[in-house]
Amino acid sequence: MHALKKNRPLRRIVLASAATVSGMVLLLSLKPHSTPAVGLAVPAPSGSSSTGTSGGAVTGTKTVTGDTVQTRWGPVQVRITVKNGKLTEVTAVSYPTDNPRDQEINSFALPRLRSEALQAQSANIDTVSGATYTSDGYRQSLQSALDSARG
């Protein structure tokens, strides 16, 4: 008689449980798809203190508004200030605020995104958990602003 017939239901349960656990372990060990890294847009300040541009570095103070990025929950747009080639301010100009949940998520996410952008001095920042769409839109708008400030 076959080993998995009705006379041994416990063995069947154990094997089914082991297969389920093995499948879950394999699924959880998969790495999620990550977005490509966004390159550094504002060059490091050079050692010279000339007025004007040398080697593509931004001198003086420049305020630039990035592109408006349409996300699943609404548009996201940032404005940056670059002083002598250094990112000194990032402000979210527009972001989803249609409902209380949007407001709650963005009141949590936007300060973290701003802090990371200022620390990284680029758009190469981490996604805020629970605010994936806002984070992606923020990164894209920030990169476009950095590109405009540099050009």
Short mmCIF file of N, CA and C in Angstrom, two decimals:
data_model
loop_
_atom_site.label_atom_id
_atom_site.label_comp_id
_atom_site.label_asym_id
_atom_site.label_seq_id
_atom_site.Cartn_x
_atom_site.Cartn_y
_atom_site.Cartn_z
N MET A 1 0.84 -1.17 0.00
CA MET A 1 0.00 0.00 0.00
C MET A 1 0.89 1.25 0.00
N HIS A 2 0.42 2.31 -0.62
CA HIS A 2 1.21 3.54 -0.74
C HIS A 2 1.35 4.24 0.61
N ALA A 3 2.49 4.90 0.82
CA ALA A 3 2.79 5.50 2.13
C ALA A 3 1.89 6.68 2.48
N LEU A 4 1.32 7.35 1.49
CA LEU A 4 0.50 8.53 1.79
C LEU A 4 -1.00 8.23 1.71
N LYS A 5 -1.38 6.99 1.81
CA LYS A 5 -2.80 6.64 1.80
C LYS A 5 -3.46 7.06 3.10
N LYS A 6 -4.72 6.83 3.20
CA LYS A 6 -5.50 7.31 4.33
C LYS A 6 -5.09 6.71 5.67
N ASN A 7 -4.38 5.63 5.67
CA ASN A 7 -4.00 5.04 6.94
C ASN A 7 -2.90 5.82 7.65
N ARG A 8 -2.30 6.85 6.99
CA ARG A 8 -1.26 7.67 7.62
C ARG A 8 -1.51 9.16 7.37
N PRO A 9 -2.59 9.73 7.92
CA PRO A 9 -2.91 11.14 7.67
C PRO A 9 -1.90 12.10 8.32
N LEU A 10 -1.27 11.72 9.40
CA LEU A 10 -0.31 12.58 10.08
C LEU A 10 0.91 12.84 9.19
N ARG A 11 1.38 11.81 8.49
CA ARG A 11 2.52 11.98 7.59
C ARG A 11 2.18 12.96 6.48
N ARG A 12 0.97 12.88 5.97
CA ARG A 12 0.51 13.78 4.93
C ARG A 12 0.49 15.23 5.41
N ILE A 13 0.02 15.44 6.62
CA ILE A 13 -0.04 16.78 7.21
C ILE A 13 1.37 17.33 7.40
N VAL A 14 2.27 16.52 7.89
CA VAL A 14 3.66 16.95 8.11
C VAL A 14 4.32 17.32 6.78
N LEU A 15 4.14 16.50 5.75
CA LEU A 15 4.73 16.79 4.45
C LEU A 15 4.13 18.06 3.83
N ALA A 16 2.83 18.24 3.94
CA ALA A 16 2.19 19.44 3.41
C ALA A 16 2.67 20.69 4.14
N SER A 17 2.82 20.58 5.45
CA SER A 17 3.32 21.72 6.25
C SER A 17 4.76 22.04 5.89
N ALA A 18 5.59 21.03 5.73
CA ALA A 18 6.99 21.25 5.37
C ALA A 18 7.09 21.91 3.99
N ALA A 19 6.26 21.46 3.05
CA ALA A 19 6.27 22.06 1.71
C ALA A 19 5.82 23.52 1.77
N THR A 20 4.82 23.81 2.57
CA THR A 20 4.34 25.19 2.71
C THR A 20 5.41 26.08 3.33
N VAL A 21 6.05 25.60 4.37
CA VAL A 21 7.11 26.38 5.03
C VAL A 21 8.26 26.60 4.07
N SER A 22 8.66 25.58 3.33
CA SER A 22 9.76 25.72 2.36
C SER A 22 9.40 26.74 1.30
N GLY A 23 8.18 26.69 0.81
CA GLY A 23 7.76 27.67 -0.19
C GLY A 23 7.77 29.09 0.34
N MET A 24 7.32 29.28 1.56
CA MET A 24 7.32 30.62 2.17
C MET A 24 8.75 31.13 2.36
N VAL A 25 9.65 30.25 2.79
CA VAL A 25 11.05 30.65 2.98
C VAL A 25 11.65 31.09 1.64
N LEU A 26 11.37 30.34 0.59
CA LEU A 26 11.88 30.71 -0.72
C LEU A 26 11.31 32.05 -1.19
N LEU A 27 10.02 32.27 -1.00
CA LEU A 27 9.42 33.54 -1.40
C LEU A 27 9.98 34.71 -0.62
N LEU A 28 10.16 34.54 0.67
CA LEU A 28 10.66 35.63 1.50
C LEU A 28 12.14 35.91 1.27
N SER A 29 12.86 34.95 0.72
CA SER A 29 14.28 35.18 0.47
C SER A 29 14.55 35.91 -0.83
N LEU A 30 13.52 36.06 -1.68
CA LEU A 30 13.69 36.80 -2.93
C LEU A 30 13.93 38.27 -2.65
N LYS A 31 14.80 38.87 -3.41
CA LYS A 31 15.09 40.30 -3.28
C LYS A 31 14.10 41.08 -4.11
N PRO A 32 13.51 42.16 -3.53
CA PRO A 32 12.57 42.97 -4.32
C PRO A 32 13.30 43.77 -5.39
N HIS A 33 12.57 44.08 -6.44
CA HIS A 33 13.13 44.91 -7.50
C HIS A 33 13.40 46.30 -6.95
N SER A 34 14.59 46.79 -7.16
CA SER A 34 14.92 48.13 -6.67
C SER A 34 14.96 49.10 -7.85
N THR A 35 14.65 50.36 -7.56
CA THR A 35 14.71 51.38 -8.59
C THR A 35 16.17 51.69 -8.87
N PRO A 36 16.50 52.06 -10.09
CA PRO A 36 17.89 52.38 -10.40
C PRO A 36 18.34 53.59 -9.60
N ALA A 37 19.59 53.58 -9.23
CA ALA A 37 20.14 54.68 -8.44
C ALA A 37 20.13 55.95 -9.29
N VAL A 38 19.77 57.05 -8.66
CA VAL A 38 19.76 58.34 -9.32
C VAL A 38 21.10 59.00 -9.05
N GLY A 39 21.78 59.42 -10.08
CA GLY A 39 23.14 59.94 -9.94
C GLY A 39 23.20 61.30 -9.26
N LEU A 40 24.37 61.65 -8.82
CA LEU A 40 24.62 62.93 -8.19
C LEU A 40 24.49 64.02 -9.23
N ALA A 41 23.64 65.01 -8.96
CA ALA A 41 23.37 66.03 -9.95
C ALA A 41 24.13 67.32 -9.70
N VAL A 42 24.44 67.62 -8.45
CA VAL A 42 25.15 68.86 -8.15
C VAL A 42 26.60 68.52 -7.90
N PRO A 43 27.52 69.02 -8.73
CA PRO A 43 28.92 68.69 -8.54
C PRO A 43 29.45 69.28 -7.24
N ALA A 44 30.46 68.64 -6.72
CA ALA A 44 31.09 69.13 -5.50
C ALA A 44 31.74 70.47 -5.79
N PRO A 45 31.70 71.39 -4.81
CA PRO A 45 32.32 72.69 -5.03
C PRO A 45 33.82 72.53 -5.22
N SER A 46 34.36 73.32 -6.14
CA SER A 46 35.80 73.26 -6.38
C SER A 46 36.53 74.13 -5.37
N GLY A 47 37.83 73.99 -5.32
CA GLY A 47 38.63 74.74 -4.35
C GLY A 47 38.70 76.23 -4.66
N SER A 48 38.39 76.63 -5.89
CA SER A 48 38.48 78.05 -6.21
C SER A 48 37.24 78.79 -5.74
N SER A 49 37.39 80.06 -5.50
CA SER A 49 36.25 80.87 -5.05
C SER A 49 35.92 81.93 -6.08
N SER A 50 35.91 81.53 -7.34
CA SER A 50 35.63 82.50 -8.40
C SER A 50 34.13 82.75 -8.49
N THR A 51 33.77 83.88 -9.05
CA THR A 51 32.37 84.17 -9.28
C THR A 51 32.07 83.77 -10.71
N GLY A 52 30.99 83.09 -10.91
CA GLY A 52 30.68 82.54 -12.22
C GLY A 52 30.77 81.03 -12.14
N THR A 53 30.76 80.40 -13.31
CA THR A 53 30.80 78.95 -13.30
C THR A 53 32.14 78.46 -13.82
N SER A 54 32.70 77.49 -13.13
CA SER A 54 33.92 76.87 -13.59
C SER A 54 33.76 75.38 -13.44
N GLY A 55 33.94 74.64 -14.51
CA GLY A 55 33.82 73.19 -14.45
C GLY A 55 32.41 72.72 -14.16
N GLY A 56 31.39 73.52 -14.41
CA GLY A 56 30.01 73.11 -14.21
C GLY A 56 29.50 73.32 -12.80
N ALA A 57 30.35 73.78 -11.89
CA ALA A 57 29.90 73.99 -10.51
C ALA A 57 29.04 75.24 -10.42
N VAL A 58 28.02 75.17 -9.60
CA VAL A 58 27.12 76.29 -9.41
C VAL A 58 27.71 77.19 -8.33
N THR A 59 27.87 78.47 -8.62
CA THR A 59 28.34 79.41 -7.62
C THR A 59 27.23 80.41 -7.36
N GLY A 60 27.28 81.04 -6.19
CA GLY A 60 26.20 81.93 -5.82
C GLY A 60 25.02 81.11 -5.32
N THR A 61 23.86 81.76 -5.21
CA THR A 61 22.65 81.08 -4.74
C THR A 61 21.65 81.00 -5.88
N LYS A 62 21.10 79.81 -6.04
CA LYS A 62 20.14 79.58 -7.12
C LYS A 62 18.99 78.76 -6.57
N THR A 63 17.75 79.20 -6.84
CA THR A 63 16.56 78.47 -6.44
C THR A 63 15.88 77.94 -7.70
N VAL A 64 15.60 76.65 -7.70
CA VAL A 64 15.03 76.00 -8.87
C VAL A 64 13.87 75.11 -8.43
N THR A 65 12.79 75.12 -9.22
CA THR A 65 11.66 74.24 -8.96
C THR A 65 11.74 73.07 -9.93
N GLY A 66 11.61 71.86 -9.40
CA GLY A 66 11.68 70.66 -10.22
C GLY A 66 10.40 70.41 -10.99
N ASP A 67 10.45 69.43 -11.84
CA ASP A 67 9.28 69.04 -12.61
C ASP A 67 8.19 68.53 -11.68
N THR A 68 6.93 68.70 -12.09
CA THR A 68 5.82 68.10 -11.38
C THR A 68 5.72 66.65 -11.82
N VAL A 69 5.76 65.73 -10.87
CA VAL A 69 5.71 64.31 -11.16
C VAL A 69 4.34 63.78 -10.74
N GLN A 70 3.61 63.21 -11.68
CA GLN A 70 2.30 62.65 -11.38
C GLN A 70 2.48 61.26 -10.77
N THR A 71 1.97 61.07 -9.55
CA THR A 71 2.02 59.76 -8.90
C THR A 71 0.60 59.20 -8.84
N ARG A 72 0.50 58.01 -8.34
CA ARG A 72 -0.82 57.36 -8.23
C ARG A 72 -1.77 58.18 -7.37
N TRP A 73 -1.25 58.86 -6.36
CA TRP A 73 -2.09 59.58 -5.41
C TRP A 73 -2.12 61.08 -5.64
N GLY A 74 -1.37 61.57 -6.61
CA GLY A 74 -1.39 63.00 -6.91
C GLY A 74 -0.01 63.52 -7.27
N PRO A 75 0.07 64.79 -7.67
CA PRO A 75 1.34 65.36 -8.12
C PRO A 75 2.30 65.63 -6.95
N VAL A 76 3.59 65.49 -7.25
CA VAL A 76 4.65 65.81 -6.30
C VAL A 76 5.64 66.73 -7.01
N GLN A 77 6.02 67.82 -6.33
CA GLN A 77 6.97 68.77 -6.91
C GLN A 77 7.79 69.37 -5.78
N VAL A 78 9.10 69.54 -6.02
CA VAL A 78 9.97 70.14 -5.01
C VAL A 78 10.69 71.36 -5.57
N ARG A 79 11.10 72.22 -4.65
CA ARG A 79 11.90 73.41 -4.98
C ARG A 79 13.17 73.32 -4.15
N ILE A 80 14.30 73.58 -4.79
CA ILE A 80 15.59 73.49 -4.09
C ILE A 80 16.31 74.82 -4.13
N THR A 81 17.20 74.99 -3.19
CA THR A 81 18.11 76.12 -3.18
C THR A 81 19.52 75.56 -3.14
N VAL A 82 20.34 76.00 -4.08
CA VAL A 82 21.73 75.58 -4.16
C VAL A 82 22.59 76.81 -3.93
N LYS A 83 23.50 76.71 -2.97
CA LYS A 83 24.39 77.83 -2.67
C LYS A 83 25.82 77.35 -2.82
N ASN A 84 26.55 77.97 -3.76
CA ASN A 84 27.94 77.62 -4.04
C ASN A 84 28.11 76.12 -4.27
N GLY A 85 27.21 75.54 -5.05
CA GLY A 85 27.31 74.13 -5.40
C GLY A 85 26.80 73.17 -4.34
N LYS A 86 26.28 73.68 -3.23
CA LYS A 86 25.80 72.82 -2.15
C LYS A 86 24.30 72.97 -2.00
N LEU A 87 23.61 71.84 -1.90
CA LEU A 87 22.17 71.83 -1.69
C LEU A 87 21.89 72.30 -0.27
N THR A 88 21.22 73.45 -0.14
CA THR A 88 20.99 74.01 1.20
C THR A 88 19.54 73.95 1.65
N GLU A 89 18.60 73.79 0.71
CA GLU A 89 17.18 73.74 1.08
C GLU A 89 16.42 72.92 0.07
N VAL A 90 15.48 72.13 0.55
CA VAL A 90 14.56 71.37 -0.30
C VAL A 90 13.17 71.55 0.30
N THR A 91 12.24 72.03 -0.51
CA THR A 91 10.88 72.26 -0.05
C THR A 91 9.91 71.55 -0.98
N ALA A 92 8.96 70.84 -0.42
CA ALA A 92 7.92 70.21 -1.22
C ALA A 92 6.89 71.28 -1.57
N VAL A 93 6.77 71.58 -2.85
CA VAL A 93 5.84 72.61 -3.31
C VAL A 93 4.43 72.04 -3.43
N SER A 94 4.33 70.86 -4.02
CA SER A 94 3.03 70.20 -4.11
C SER A 94 3.20 68.72 -3.80
N TYR A 95 2.18 68.18 -3.18
CA TYR A 95 2.17 66.77 -2.79
C TYR A 95 0.72 66.40 -2.49
N PRO A 96 0.39 65.10 -2.49
CA PRO A 96 -1.00 64.69 -2.27
C PRO A 96 -1.53 65.11 -0.89
N THR A 97 -2.67 65.80 -0.90
CA THR A 97 -3.32 66.24 0.34
C THR A 97 -4.83 66.07 0.27
N ASP A 98 -5.30 65.20 -0.63
CA ASP A 98 -6.73 65.08 -0.88
C ASP A 98 -7.54 64.53 0.28
N ASN A 99 -6.92 63.72 1.12
CA ASN A 99 -7.68 63.13 2.22
C ASN A 99 -6.80 63.06 3.48
N PRO A 100 -7.39 62.79 4.61
CA PRO A 100 -6.61 62.74 5.86
C PRO A 100 -5.46 61.73 5.83
N ARG A 101 -5.65 60.62 5.12
CA ARG A 101 -4.58 59.62 5.05
C ARG A 101 -3.38 60.17 4.29
N ASP A 102 -3.62 60.87 3.18
CA ASP A 102 -2.53 61.51 2.43
C ASP A 102 -1.79 62.49 3.32
N GLN A 103 -2.54 63.28 4.06
CA GLN A 103 -1.93 64.28 4.94
C GLN A 103 -1.09 63.62 6.02
N GLU A 104 -1.60 62.52 6.57
CA GLU A 104 -0.86 61.81 7.61
C GLU A 104 0.45 61.23 7.06
N ILE A 105 0.35 60.58 5.91
CA ILE A 105 1.54 59.96 5.30
C ILE A 105 2.58 61.02 4.97
N ASN A 106 2.15 62.11 4.35
CA ASN A 106 3.11 63.12 3.91
C ASN A 106 3.68 63.94 5.06
N SER A 107 2.92 64.11 6.14
CA SER A 107 3.48 64.82 7.30
C SER A 107 4.60 63.99 7.92
N PHE A 108 4.56 62.70 7.71
CA PHE A 108 5.60 61.81 8.21
C PHE A 108 6.75 61.70 7.21
N ALA A 109 6.42 61.57 5.91
CA ALA A 109 7.42 61.27 4.89
C ALA A 109 8.23 62.48 4.44
N LEU A 110 7.59 63.62 4.22
CA LEU A 110 8.29 64.76 3.63
C LEU A 110 9.47 65.27 4.45
N PRO A 111 9.34 65.39 5.78
CA PRO A 111 10.53 65.82 6.54
C PRO A 111 11.70 64.83 6.43
N ARG A 112 11.39 63.54 6.35
CA ARG A 112 12.45 62.54 6.22
C ARG A 112 13.12 62.61 4.85
N LEU A 113 12.31 62.79 3.81
CA LEU A 113 12.86 62.92 2.47
C LEU A 113 13.73 64.17 2.35
N ARG A 114 13.28 65.27 2.94
CA ARG A 114 14.05 66.52 2.93
C ARG A 114 15.39 66.32 3.63
N SER A 115 15.34 65.71 4.82
CA SER A 115 16.56 65.48 5.59
C SER A 115 17.54 64.60 4.83
N GLU A 116 17.04 63.54 4.22
CA GLU A 116 17.92 62.64 3.46
C GLU A 116 18.53 63.34 2.25
N ALA A 117 17.73 64.15 1.56
CA ALA A 117 18.24 64.86 0.38
C ALA A 117 19.35 65.83 0.78
N LEU A 118 19.16 66.55 1.87
CA LEU A 118 20.18 67.50 2.31
C LEU A 118 21.44 66.76 2.77
N GLN A 119 21.26 65.63 3.39
CA GLN A 119 22.42 64.85 3.84
C GLN A 119 23.16 64.23 2.66
N ALA A 120 22.42 63.68 1.71
CA ALA A 120 23.02 63.01 0.56
C ALA A 120 23.56 63.99 -0.48
N GLN A 121 23.03 65.21 -0.47
CA GLN A 121 23.38 66.22 -1.47
C GLN A 121 23.08 65.73 -2.89
N SER A 122 22.07 64.87 -3.00
CA SER A 122 21.67 64.34 -4.30
C SER A 122 20.25 63.81 -4.19
N ALA A 123 19.78 63.23 -5.28
CA ALA A 123 18.47 62.60 -5.28
C ALA A 123 18.58 61.11 -4.99
N ASN A 124 19.76 60.66 -4.61
CA ASN A 124 19.98 59.25 -4.28
C ASN A 124 19.60 59.03 -2.83
N ILE A 125 18.28 58.98 -2.58
CA ILE A 125 17.76 58.87 -1.21
C ILE A 125 16.86 57.66 -1.10
N ASP A 126 16.69 57.18 0.11
CA ASP A 126 15.87 56.01 0.37
C ASP A 126 14.39 56.34 0.29
N THR A 127 13.61 55.34 -0.03
CA THR A 127 12.16 55.45 -0.02
C THR A 127 11.67 55.38 1.42
N VAL A 128 10.72 56.23 1.77
CA VAL A 128 10.12 56.18 3.11
C VAL A 128 9.06 55.10 3.10
N SER A 129 9.16 54.18 4.03
CA SER A 129 8.21 53.08 4.12
C SER A 129 6.80 53.63 4.33
N GLY A 130 5.87 53.16 3.53
CA GLY A 130 4.48 53.61 3.62
C GLY A 130 4.19 54.81 2.73
N ALA A 131 5.22 55.37 2.11
CA ALA A 131 5.05 56.53 1.23
C ALA A 131 5.84 56.31 -0.05
N THR A 132 5.70 55.14 -0.62
CA THR A 132 6.49 54.77 -1.79
C THR A 132 6.25 55.70 -2.97
N TYR A 133 4.99 55.97 -3.28
CA TYR A 133 4.68 56.80 -4.45
C TYR A 133 5.17 58.23 -4.26
N THR A 134 4.95 58.77 -3.07
CA THR A 134 5.43 60.12 -2.77
C THR A 134 6.95 60.16 -2.84
N SER A 135 7.62 59.15 -2.29
CA SER A 135 9.08 59.09 -2.31
C SER A 135 9.61 59.05 -3.74
N ASP A 136 9.00 58.24 -4.59
CA ASP A 136 9.45 58.15 -5.98
C ASP A 136 9.25 59.47 -6.71
N GLY A 137 8.08 60.10 -6.52
CA GLY A 137 7.83 61.39 -7.15
C GLY A 137 8.77 62.46 -6.64
N TYR A 138 9.04 62.45 -5.34
CA TYR A 138 9.94 63.41 -4.71
C TYR A 138 11.35 63.27 -5.32
N ARG A 139 11.81 62.02 -5.43
CA ARG A 139 13.14 61.76 -5.99
C ARG A 139 13.24 62.26 -7.43
N GLN A 140 12.22 61.99 -8.24
CA GLN A 140 12.24 62.41 -9.64
C GLN A 140 12.21 63.93 -9.78
N SER A 141 11.36 64.59 -9.00
CA SER A 141 11.29 66.05 -9.06
C SER A 141 12.58 66.67 -8.55
N LEU A 142 13.15 66.10 -7.49
CA LEU A 142 14.42 66.58 -6.96
C LEU A 142 15.52 66.45 -7.99
N GLN A 143 15.57 65.30 -8.69
CA GLN A 143 16.60 65.12 -9.70
C GLN A 143 16.46 66.15 -10.82
N SER A 144 15.22 66.43 -11.25
CA SER A 144 15.04 67.41 -12.33
C SER A 144 15.46 68.80 -11.86
N ALA A 145 15.19 69.13 -10.61
CA ALA A 145 15.62 70.43 -10.08
C ALA A 145 17.14 70.51 -10.00
N LEU A 146 17.77 69.43 -9.56
CA LEU A 146 19.24 69.41 -9.48
C LEU A 146 19.86 69.52 -10.88
N ASP A 147 19.26 68.84 -11.84
CA ASP A 147 19.74 68.95 -13.22
C ASP A 147 19.64 70.37 -13.75
N SER A 148 18.51 71.05 -13.44
CA SER A 148 18.31 72.43 -13.89
C SER A 148 19.28 73.37 -13.19
N ALA A 149 19.53 73.14 -11.93
CA ALA A 149 20.46 74.00 -11.18
C ALA A 149 21.86 73.88 -11.72
N ARG A 150 22.22 72.70 -12.13
CA ARG A 150 23.56 72.45 -12.65
C ARG A 150 23.73 73.04 -14.04
N GLY A 151 22.67 72.96 -14.86
CA GLY A 151 22.78 73.40 -16.25
C GLY A 151 22.68 74.85 -16.35
#
